[in-house]
Amino acid sequence: MSKAKEKEKEKEKKAHSDAKIHKHTAKDKRKTFWIKQNLKKKKLEKQAAPQKQQEKPGPPREAEQISANWKSLQQILKSSQPEKKHQNGFTTKKHQENAFQRSSVNTAAPSERDSGKKEKQKTVPVDPKEAGEKLKLPAASDSQQSAAPKRKKDKNMPNSEEEGPKKKKKKKISLVEERKPTEDDLWFDDVDPDVIEETMGAEAAEIMRRKQGIRSKEPETSLVKESAFSGITQTVAIDCEMVGVGPDGEESILARVSLVNKFGKCIYDKYVKPTEKVTDYRTAVSGIRPEDIKDGEDVQTVQREVADILKGRIVVGHAIHNDLKILLLDHPKKFIRDTQKYKPFRRIAKSSRPSLKVLCREVLNVKVQQGEHSSVQDAQATMRLYTLVKKQWEAEISGRKKNKESEEKKKRKPR
């Protein structure tokens, strides 16, 4: 009996183990099945992905592809937008024509678009309205295709078509400005050289004087208007001469002050008594000698008198900040006209800080500061430079003033 029971138990164990093996095999089969399915899906997705990537337009690699890709991008954007409808729900004829043009352009091959060949597309009319619309299309497509070579021409241009003539205009203007007058330009001989100097410049006046046999004016006569008003005017010019004090004469003190009116007539000219021991008179430049300033005017008196003249008036000078600094005076910026800082004079002299000597030679055709300087002559020269360009200079200042006022008004307005 015991042997029979042992056999039965062995049989049950075998059956139990067979059942477990069967279960494991079924699970494994299911797993393998689903793994295979997932792999297939992944393969299909990988195959589909490059196709989608190929459909998307990539960046242009050649110059010929730029215009075609730009067109295709515009067409994609237009096609993605919904058609605009009126309130009653119907589309207009223009929108229908535009939609048909887009579809006809999209169907065209890229090689045809790039080459720019004018080939009319054949369409089969279905309705009379559609036929009428299709007949209009070839002209529009031709115009679109002809636009591509125009863009290629634009690329070869420097920036754009509009910039070319602008640059040419600038060149013409600079040529007119740089050109000097000749005897052929002054064909007339019955005009006063002084009038020509005011309108055409000093060089033209010099040519006219040579033609008429008139001797060229000396600096004193060309910078001053004879028989003109000799009193104080609303515009005055100032210039100062200085001498050196201290070790090696490095520091400067006031030695002479000169003021002229707008006609170049001297209205104030005084030597100043030194407050310190003078170590360098700088005679070669300043023209000051010991006997000139020995019995000069007191500095404080000169400061007060000059301040009274300058008060409320336009003051002209060359590097005028130096003159005001040595006088220990201040003047409103809006009433100062500095010939060294005037931009047109800088352009003529080709320098950011042109000297008075250079400006007189280039602009007035007058030689000044040949030897010892004279504060009266320097003030006359600065005034002559100012009066020559007074209209233009004052117009620029008034224009800037108006712009500032308009900007301030805009800021004040509440938003």
Short mmCIF file of C-alpha atoms in Angstrom, two decimals:
data_model
loop_
_atom_site.label_atom_id
_atom_site.label_comp_id
_atom_site.label_asym_id
_atom_site.label_seq_id
_atom_site.Cartn_x
_atom_site.Cartn_y
_atom_site.Cartn_z
CA MET A 1 0.00 0.00 0.00
CA SER A 2 2.78 2.33 0.88
CA LYS A 3 4.37 1.84 -2.54
CA ALA A 4 1.08 2.59 -4.32
CA LYS A 5 0.65 5.79 -2.30
CA GLU A 6 4.18 6.91 -3.14
CA LYS A 7 3.54 6.32 -6.85
CA GLU A 8 0.32 8.37 -6.72
CA LYS A 9 2.13 11.23 -4.99
CA GLU A 10 4.85 11.16 -7.61
CA LYS A 11 2.23 11.26 -10.38
CA GLU A 12 0.52 14.28 -8.74
CA LYS A 13 3.84 16.11 -8.42
CA LYS A 14 4.57 15.47 -12.10
CA ALA A 15 1.13 16.72 -13.16
CA HIS A 16 1.52 19.82 -10.99
CA SER A 17 4.95 20.54 -12.46
CA ASP A 18 3.62 20.00 -16.03
CA ALA A 19 0.81 22.48 -15.38
CA LYS A 20 3.29 25.08 -14.10
CA ILE A 21 5.49 24.63 -17.14
CA HIS A 22 2.43 25.01 -19.37
CA LYS A 23 1.48 28.26 -17.62
CA HIS A 24 5.02 29.66 -17.95
CA THR A 25 5.14 28.88 -21.62
CA ALA A 26 1.79 30.66 -22.27
CA LYS A 27 2.96 33.78 -20.46
CA ASP A 28 6.20 33.76 -22.37
CA LYS A 29 4.33 33.42 -25.62
CA ARG A 30 2.15 36.42 -24.80
CA LYS A 31 5.16 38.48 -23.84
CA THR A 32 7.04 37.63 -27.01
CA PHE A 33 3.93 38.41 -29.07
CA TRP A 34 3.52 41.91 -27.61
CA ILE A 35 7.24 42.62 -27.80
CA LYS A 36 7.18 41.78 -31.50
CA GLN A 37 4.14 44.02 -31.98
CA ASN A 38 5.85 46.94 -30.26
CA LEU A 39 8.98 46.48 -32.33
CA LYS A 40 6.92 46.51 -35.52
CA LYS A 41 5.23 49.75 -34.45
CA LYS A 42 8.55 51.36 -33.70
CA LYS A 43 9.93 50.32 -37.07
CA LEU A 44 6.89 51.76 -38.82
CA GLU A 45 7.22 55.04 -36.90
CA LYS A 46 10.89 55.28 -37.79
CA GLN A 47 10.09 54.71 -41.45
CA ALA A 48 7.33 57.36 -41.38
CA ALA A 49 9.48 59.99 -39.57
CA PRO A 50 12.06 60.54 -42.35
CA GLN A 51 9.24 60.82 -44.90
CA LYS A 52 7.71 63.66 -42.86
CA GLN A 53 11.09 65.30 -42.52
CA GLN A 54 11.63 65.07 -46.25
CA GLU A 55 8.27 66.75 -46.88
CA LYS A 56 9.24 69.81 -44.75
CA PRO A 57 11.16 72.41 -46.79
CA GLY A 58 14.74 72.68 -45.56
CA PRO A 59 16.98 75.76 -45.61
CA PRO A 60 18.24 76.84 -49.06
CA ARG A 61 21.75 75.69 -49.83
CA GLU A 62 22.15 77.46 -53.17
CA ALA A 63 21.39 81.02 -54.28
CA GLU A 64 18.83 79.80 -56.83
CA GLN A 65 16.73 78.06 -54.16
CA ILE A 66 16.23 81.17 -51.99
CA SER A 67 13.49 82.78 -54.08
CA ALA A 68 11.67 79.45 -54.58
CA ASN A 69 11.74 78.54 -50.87
CA TRP A 70 10.56 82.01 -49.92
CA LYS A 71 7.64 81.69 -52.33
CA SER A 72 6.73 78.24 -51.05
CA LEU A 73 6.80 79.46 -47.44
CA GLN A 74 4.48 82.33 -48.28
CA GLN A 75 2.12 79.96 -50.06
CA ILE A 76 2.04 77.59 -47.05
CA LEU A 77 1.26 80.46 -44.70
CA LYS A 78 -1.48 81.80 -46.97
CA SER A 79 -3.04 78.37 -47.41
CA SER A 80 -3.06 77.79 -43.63
CA GLN A 81 -5.06 81.01 -43.06
CA PRO A 82 -8.87 80.68 -43.31
CA GLU A 83 -10.64 82.51 -46.09
CA LYS A 84 -12.16 85.84 -45.03
CA LYS A 85 -15.93 85.91 -45.32
CA HIS A 86 -18.39 88.77 -45.37
CA GLN A 87 -21.17 89.18 -42.84
CA ASN A 88 -23.57 87.32 -45.12
CA GLY A 89 -21.17 84.33 -45.23
CA PHE A 90 -20.09 84.51 -48.91
CA THR A 91 -16.52 84.92 -50.11
CA THR A 92 -15.62 87.69 -52.56
CA LYS A 93 -14.33 87.16 -56.09
CA LYS A 94 -10.91 88.50 -55.14
CA HIS A 95 -10.50 85.93 -52.37
CA GLN A 96 -11.58 83.15 -54.73
CA GLU A 97 -9.05 84.28 -57.34
CA ASN A 98 -6.26 84.45 -54.74
CA ALA A 99 -7.08 80.96 -53.52
CA PHE A 100 -7.03 79.59 -57.07
CA GLN A 101 -3.68 81.32 -57.73
CA ARG A 102 -2.19 79.70 -54.63
CA SER A 103 -3.34 76.26 -55.68
CA SER A 104 -2.01 76.72 -59.22
CA VAL A 105 1.39 77.90 -57.94
CA ASN A 106 1.64 75.01 -55.44
CA THR A 107 0.99 72.47 -58.22
CA ALA A 108 3.87 73.90 -60.25
CA ALA A 109 7.14 71.95 -60.04
CA PRO A 110 10.06 73.54 -58.15
CA SER A 111 12.31 73.29 -61.17
CA GLU A 112 9.85 75.40 -63.18
CA ARG A 113 9.67 78.03 -60.43
CA ASP A 114 13.48 78.25 -60.07
CA SER A 115 14.20 78.47 -63.79
CA GLY A 116 11.58 81.23 -64.17
CA LYS A 117 10.15 79.84 -67.46
CA LYS A 118 6.87 81.39 -68.52
CA GLU A 119 4.65 78.40 -69.26
CA LYS A 120 0.90 78.76 -69.13
CA GLN A 121 -0.93 76.02 -67.21
CA LYS A 122 -3.69 74.22 -69.04
CA THR A 123 -6.94 74.01 -67.08
CA VAL A 124 -10.24 72.41 -68.01
CA PRO A 125 -13.16 74.79 -67.28
CA VAL A 126 -16.16 73.19 -65.56
CA ASP A 127 -18.43 76.19 -64.92
CA PRO A 128 -18.51 79.45 -66.88
CA LYS A 129 -17.57 81.42 -63.73
CA GLU A 130 -14.60 79.15 -63.05
CA ALA A 131 -13.57 79.35 -66.70
CA GLY A 132 -13.55 83.18 -66.54
CA GLU A 133 -11.43 83.10 -63.42
CA LYS A 134 -8.97 80.60 -64.92
CA LEU A 135 -8.50 82.69 -68.04
CA LYS A 136 -7.23 85.55 -65.88
CA LEU A 137 -4.72 83.38 -64.04
CA PRO A 138 -1.86 82.96 -66.58
CA ALA A 139 -1.07 86.71 -66.55
CA ALA A 140 -0.86 86.70 -62.75
CA SER A 141 1.35 83.61 -62.70
CA ASP A 142 3.62 85.15 -65.35
CA SER A 143 4.03 88.28 -63.25
CA GLN A 144 4.84 86.17 -60.19
CA GLN A 145 7.43 84.14 -62.09
CA SER A 146 9.01 87.28 -63.58
CA ALA A 147 9.46 88.69 -60.05
CA ALA A 148 12.16 86.11 -59.23
CA PRO A 149 14.89 87.38 -61.59
CA LYS A 150 14.21 90.95 -60.37
CA ARG A 151 15.13 89.85 -56.83
CA LYS A 152 18.37 88.42 -58.13
CA LYS A 153 19.19 91.80 -59.63
CA ASP A 154 18.47 93.44 -56.25
CA LYS A 155 20.98 91.14 -54.53
CA ASN A 156 23.75 92.30 -56.82
CA MET A 157 23.00 95.92 -55.89
CA PRO A 158 24.95 97.43 -52.91
CA ASN A 159 21.95 97.69 -50.56
CA SER A 160 18.82 98.56 -52.52
CA GLU A 161 17.71 100.48 -55.60
CA GLU A 162 16.76 103.53 -53.54
CA GLU A 163 20.18 103.91 -51.90
CA GLY A 164 22.01 104.22 -55.22
CA PRO A 165 20.58 107.62 -56.28
CA LYS A 166 20.86 108.91 -52.71
CA LYS A 167 24.61 108.23 -52.68
CA LYS A 168 24.94 109.88 -56.08
CA LYS A 169 23.16 112.98 -54.77
CA LYS A 170 25.51 113.19 -51.79
CA LYS A 171 28.51 112.96 -54.10
CA LYS A 172 27.12 115.76 -56.29
CA ILE A 173 26.58 118.00 -53.27
CA SER A 174 30.12 117.43 -51.99
CA LEU A 175 31.51 118.25 -55.45
CA VAL A 176 29.60 121.54 -55.53
CA GLU A 177 30.82 122.45 -52.05
CA GLU A 178 34.46 121.63 -52.77
CA ARG A 179 34.54 123.35 -56.18
CA LYS A 180 36.21 126.76 -56.12
CA PRO A 181 35.05 129.66 -58.34
CA THR A 182 37.03 130.47 -61.49
CA GLU A 183 37.22 133.46 -63.84
CA ASP A 184 34.84 131.71 -66.26
CA ASP A 185 32.18 131.62 -63.53
CA LEU A 186 32.49 135.40 -63.02
CA TRP A 187 31.74 136.43 -66.61
CA PHE A 188 30.21 139.75 -65.44
CA ASP A 189 32.46 142.71 -64.54
CA ASP A 190 30.09 145.43 -63.28
CA VAL A 191 29.41 144.08 -59.76
CA ASP A 192 30.96 145.40 -56.58
CA PRO A 193 33.51 142.88 -55.19
CA ASP A 194 32.17 143.47 -51.67
CA VAL A 195 28.71 142.26 -52.79
CA ILE A 196 30.26 139.20 -54.42
CA GLU A 197 32.18 138.47 -51.21
CA GLU A 198 28.94 138.40 -49.21
CA THR A 199 27.14 136.14 -51.68
CA MET A 200 29.85 133.94 -53.25
CA GLY A 201 32.78 134.15 -50.82
CA ALA A 202 36.18 135.78 -50.48
CA GLU A 203 37.84 133.86 -53.36
CA ALA A 204 35.24 135.03 -55.87
CA ALA A 205 35.63 138.61 -54.62
CA GLU A 206 39.43 138.38 -55.07
CA ILE A 207 38.98 137.21 -58.68
CA MET A 208 36.58 140.10 -59.37
CA ARG A 209 39.05 142.60 -57.89
CA ARG A 210 41.80 141.27 -60.20
CA LYS A 211 39.49 141.57 -63.22
CA GLN A 212 38.55 145.14 -62.32
CA GLY A 213 42.17 146.09 -61.53
CA ILE A 214 41.45 146.78 -57.88
CA ARG A 215 44.20 146.03 -55.38
CA SER A 216 43.37 143.33 -52.85
CA LYS A 217 42.42 144.64 -49.46
CA GLU A 218 44.68 144.48 -46.46
CA PRO A 219 43.44 142.45 -43.45
CA GLU A 220 42.50 145.63 -41.57
CA THR A 221 40.30 146.95 -44.38
CA SER A 222 38.79 143.57 -45.40
CA LEU A 223 37.72 142.75 -41.83
CA VAL A 224 36.18 146.18 -41.09
CA LYS A 225 33.33 147.91 -42.92
CA GLU A 226 34.33 151.49 -43.63
CA SER A 227 31.92 154.32 -42.78
CA ALA A 228 29.89 151.90 -40.62
CA PHE A 229 28.37 152.40 -37.16
CA SER A 230 31.14 152.56 -34.55
CA GLY A 231 29.05 152.09 -31.39
CA ILE A 232 28.05 149.01 -29.41
CA THR A 233 25.80 146.58 -31.34
CA GLN A 234 23.71 143.61 -30.21
CA THR A 235 26.51 141.28 -31.39
CA VAL A 236 30.09 141.83 -30.22
CA ALA A 237 33.34 139.89 -30.64
CA ILE A 238 35.99 139.48 -27.94
CA ASP A 239 39.64 138.45 -27.81
CA CYS A 240 42.22 138.54 -25.01
CA GLU A 241 46.02 138.44 -24.88
CA MET A 242 47.86 136.86 -21.96
CA VAL A 243 51.35 136.84 -20.43
CA GLY A 244 53.13 134.16 -18.38
CA VAL A 245 53.75 134.21 -14.63
CA GLY A 246 55.27 131.76 -12.18
CA PRO A 247 58.19 129.41 -12.88
CA ASP A 248 59.01 129.31 -16.61
CA GLY A 249 55.91 131.45 -17.30
CA GLU A 250 53.62 128.42 -17.43
CA GLU A 251 50.62 130.11 -15.77
CA SER A 252 48.72 132.87 -17.59
CA ILE A 253 47.24 136.20 -16.50
CA LEU A 254 45.25 138.81 -18.44
CA ALA A 255 47.27 141.49 -20.30
CA ARG A 256 44.88 142.94 -22.94
CA VAL A 257 41.16 142.85 -23.77
CA SER A 258 39.61 143.96 -27.08
CA LEU A 259 35.96 144.11 -28.19
CA VAL A 260 34.58 144.97 -31.65
CA ASN A 261 31.02 145.50 -32.91
CA LYS A 262 29.36 143.55 -35.73
CA PHE A 263 30.96 145.84 -38.37
CA GLY A 264 34.47 145.17 -36.99
CA LYS A 265 34.80 148.61 -35.36
CA CYS A 266 36.75 148.54 -32.09
CA ILE A 267 34.54 149.52 -29.14
CA TYR A 268 36.87 148.54 -26.27
CA ASP A 269 40.63 147.99 -26.07
CA LYS A 270 42.58 148.16 -22.82
CA TYR A 271 45.83 146.84 -21.41
CA VAL A 272 45.65 145.29 -17.94
CA LYS A 273 48.10 145.92 -15.12
CA PRO A 274 49.64 142.60 -13.94
CA THR A 275 48.84 141.44 -10.41
CA GLU A 276 51.92 139.19 -10.29
CA LYS A 277 55.50 139.33 -11.51
CA VAL A 278 55.58 138.57 -15.25
CA THR A 279 58.19 135.93 -16.12
CA ASP A 280 57.32 135.57 -19.84
CA TYR A 281 55.72 138.35 -21.90
CA ARG A 282 55.29 135.99 -24.90
CA THR A 283 55.86 138.99 -27.18
CA ALA A 284 56.33 136.84 -30.32
CA VAL A 285 52.74 135.62 -29.94
CA SER A 286 50.93 138.09 -27.70
CA GLY A 287 52.57 141.29 -28.93
CA ILE A 288 52.74 142.49 -25.31
CA ARG A 289 55.78 144.41 -24.05
CA PRO A 290 56.62 145.58 -20.49
CA GLU A 291 55.84 149.25 -21.27
CA ASP A 292 52.35 148.29 -22.54
CA ILE A 293 51.09 146.86 -19.25
CA LYS A 294 53.21 148.90 -16.84
CA ASP A 295 50.53 151.60 -16.51
CA GLY A 296 47.59 149.34 -17.47
CA GLU A 297 44.04 149.32 -16.08
CA ASP A 298 43.15 147.50 -12.89
CA VAL A 299 41.90 143.92 -13.46
CA GLN A 300 38.69 144.38 -11.47
CA THR A 301 37.79 147.54 -13.40
CA VAL A 302 38.32 145.76 -16.73
CA GLN A 303 36.23 142.78 -15.58
CA ARG A 304 33.35 145.06 -14.56
CA GLU A 305 33.43 147.12 -17.78
CA VAL A 306 33.60 144.05 -20.03
CA ALA A 307 30.80 142.35 -18.08
CA ASP A 308 28.56 145.41 -18.60
CA ILE A 309 29.18 145.34 -22.37
CA LEU A 310 28.59 141.59 -22.72
CA LYS A 311 25.41 141.53 -20.63
CA GLY A 312 22.40 140.47 -22.76
CA ARG A 313 24.40 140.41 -26.01
CA ILE A 314 25.58 137.72 -28.43
CA VAL A 315 29.33 137.23 -27.92
CA VAL A 316 31.49 135.91 -30.75
CA GLY A 317 34.98 134.51 -30.20
CA HIS A 318 37.49 131.83 -31.16
CA ALA A 319 37.93 129.29 -28.35
CA ILE A 320 35.97 131.82 -26.28
CA HIS A 321 36.03 129.69 -23.13
CA ASN A 322 39.68 130.68 -22.66
CA ASP A 323 38.83 134.40 -22.81
CA LEU A 324 35.94 134.11 -20.36
CA LYS A 325 38.02 131.96 -18.02
CA ILE A 326 40.91 134.48 -17.82
CA LEU A 327 38.37 137.28 -17.22
CA LEU A 328 36.66 135.21 -14.48
CA LEU A 329 33.33 135.84 -16.23
CA ASP A 330 30.40 133.64 -17.15
CA HIS A 331 28.00 134.08 -20.06
CA PRO A 332 24.80 132.18 -21.08
CA LYS A 333 25.55 129.40 -23.53
CA LYS A 334 22.67 130.44 -25.82
CA PHE A 335 24.40 133.82 -26.40
CA ILE A 336 27.85 132.38 -27.26
CA ARG A 337 29.06 131.83 -30.86
CA ASP A 338 32.40 130.03 -30.96
CA THR A 339 33.99 129.91 -34.43
CA GLN A 340 36.27 127.05 -33.37
CA LYS A 341 33.28 124.80 -32.56
CA TYR A 342 31.15 125.61 -35.63
CA LYS A 343 30.92 122.33 -37.58
CA PRO A 344 30.99 123.73 -41.16
CA PHE A 345 34.23 125.58 -40.31
CA ARG A 346 35.68 122.35 -38.90
CA ARG A 347 34.86 120.55 -42.15
CA ILE A 348 36.47 123.28 -44.24
CA ALA A 349 39.65 123.28 -42.13
CA LYS A 350 39.56 119.46 -41.80
CA SER A 351 40.27 119.73 -38.08
CA SER A 352 38.31 119.30 -34.85
CA ARG A 353 39.98 122.43 -33.40
CA PRO A 354 40.88 124.70 -36.32
CA SER A 355 43.07 127.74 -35.65
CA LEU A 356 41.87 131.25 -36.44
CA LYS A 357 44.75 131.66 -38.87
CA VAL A 358 43.65 128.62 -40.91
CA LEU A 359 39.97 129.65 -40.94
CA CYS A 360 40.81 133.16 -42.16
CA ARG A 361 42.98 131.73 -44.93
CA GLU A 362 40.46 129.07 -46.05
CA VAL A 363 37.18 130.94 -45.55
CA LEU A 364 38.01 134.66 -45.83
CA ASN A 365 41.14 134.40 -48.00
CA VAL A 366 42.78 136.82 -45.55
CA LYS A 367 46.17 136.37 -43.87
CA VAL A 368 46.20 137.11 -40.14
CA GLN A 369 48.60 136.34 -37.27
CA GLN A 370 51.60 136.57 -39.59
CA GLY A 371 53.80 137.86 -36.77
CA GLU A 372 52.80 139.23 -33.39
CA HIS A 373 49.13 138.73 -32.60
CA SER A 374 46.73 141.62 -32.14
CA SER A 375 43.62 141.06 -30.02
CA VAL A 376 41.75 143.71 -32.04
CA GLN A 377 42.52 142.02 -35.36
CA ASP A 378 41.66 138.57 -33.97
CA ALA A 379 38.29 139.86 -32.69
CA GLN A 380 37.61 141.46 -36.09
CA ALA A 381 38.45 138.17 -37.84
CA THR A 382 36.10 136.14 -35.64
CA MET A 383 33.31 138.67 -36.21
CA ARG A 384 33.85 138.53 -39.99
CA LEU A 385 33.67 134.74 -39.93
CA TYR A 386 30.42 134.90 -37.97
CA THR A 387 28.72 137.52 -40.16
CA LEU A 388 29.63 135.48 -43.27
CA VAL A 389 27.55 132.52 -42.07
CA LYS A 390 25.22 134.32 -39.66
CA LYS A 391 21.93 133.38 -41.38
CA GLN A 392 22.75 129.69 -41.59
CA TRP A 393 24.19 129.57 -38.05
CA GLU A 394 21.21 131.32 -36.43
CA ALA A 395 18.74 129.19 -38.41
CA GLU A 396 20.36 126.02 -37.06
CA ILE A 397 20.15 127.34 -33.48
CA SER A 398 16.48 128.35 -33.82
CA GLY A 399 15.69 124.93 -35.36
CA ARG A 400 17.27 123.12 -32.41
CA LYS A 401 15.37 125.39 -30.01
CA LYS A 402 12.03 124.60 -31.66
CA ASN A 403 12.74 120.86 -31.54
CA LYS A 404 13.50 121.07 -27.81
CA GLU A 405 10.31 123.01 -27.14
CA SER A 406 8.19 120.50 -29.06
CA GLU A 407 9.78 117.60 -27.17
CA GLU A 408 9.10 119.31 -23.84
CA LYS A 409 5.45 119.88 -24.81
CA LYS A 410 5.06 116.21 -25.69
CA LYS A 411 6.48 115.20 -22.30
CA ARG A 412 4.13 117.57 -20.47
CA LYS A 413 0.99 116.22 -22.19
CA PRO A 414 -0.81 113.64 -20.00
CA ARG A 415 -1.15 110.19 -21.51
#
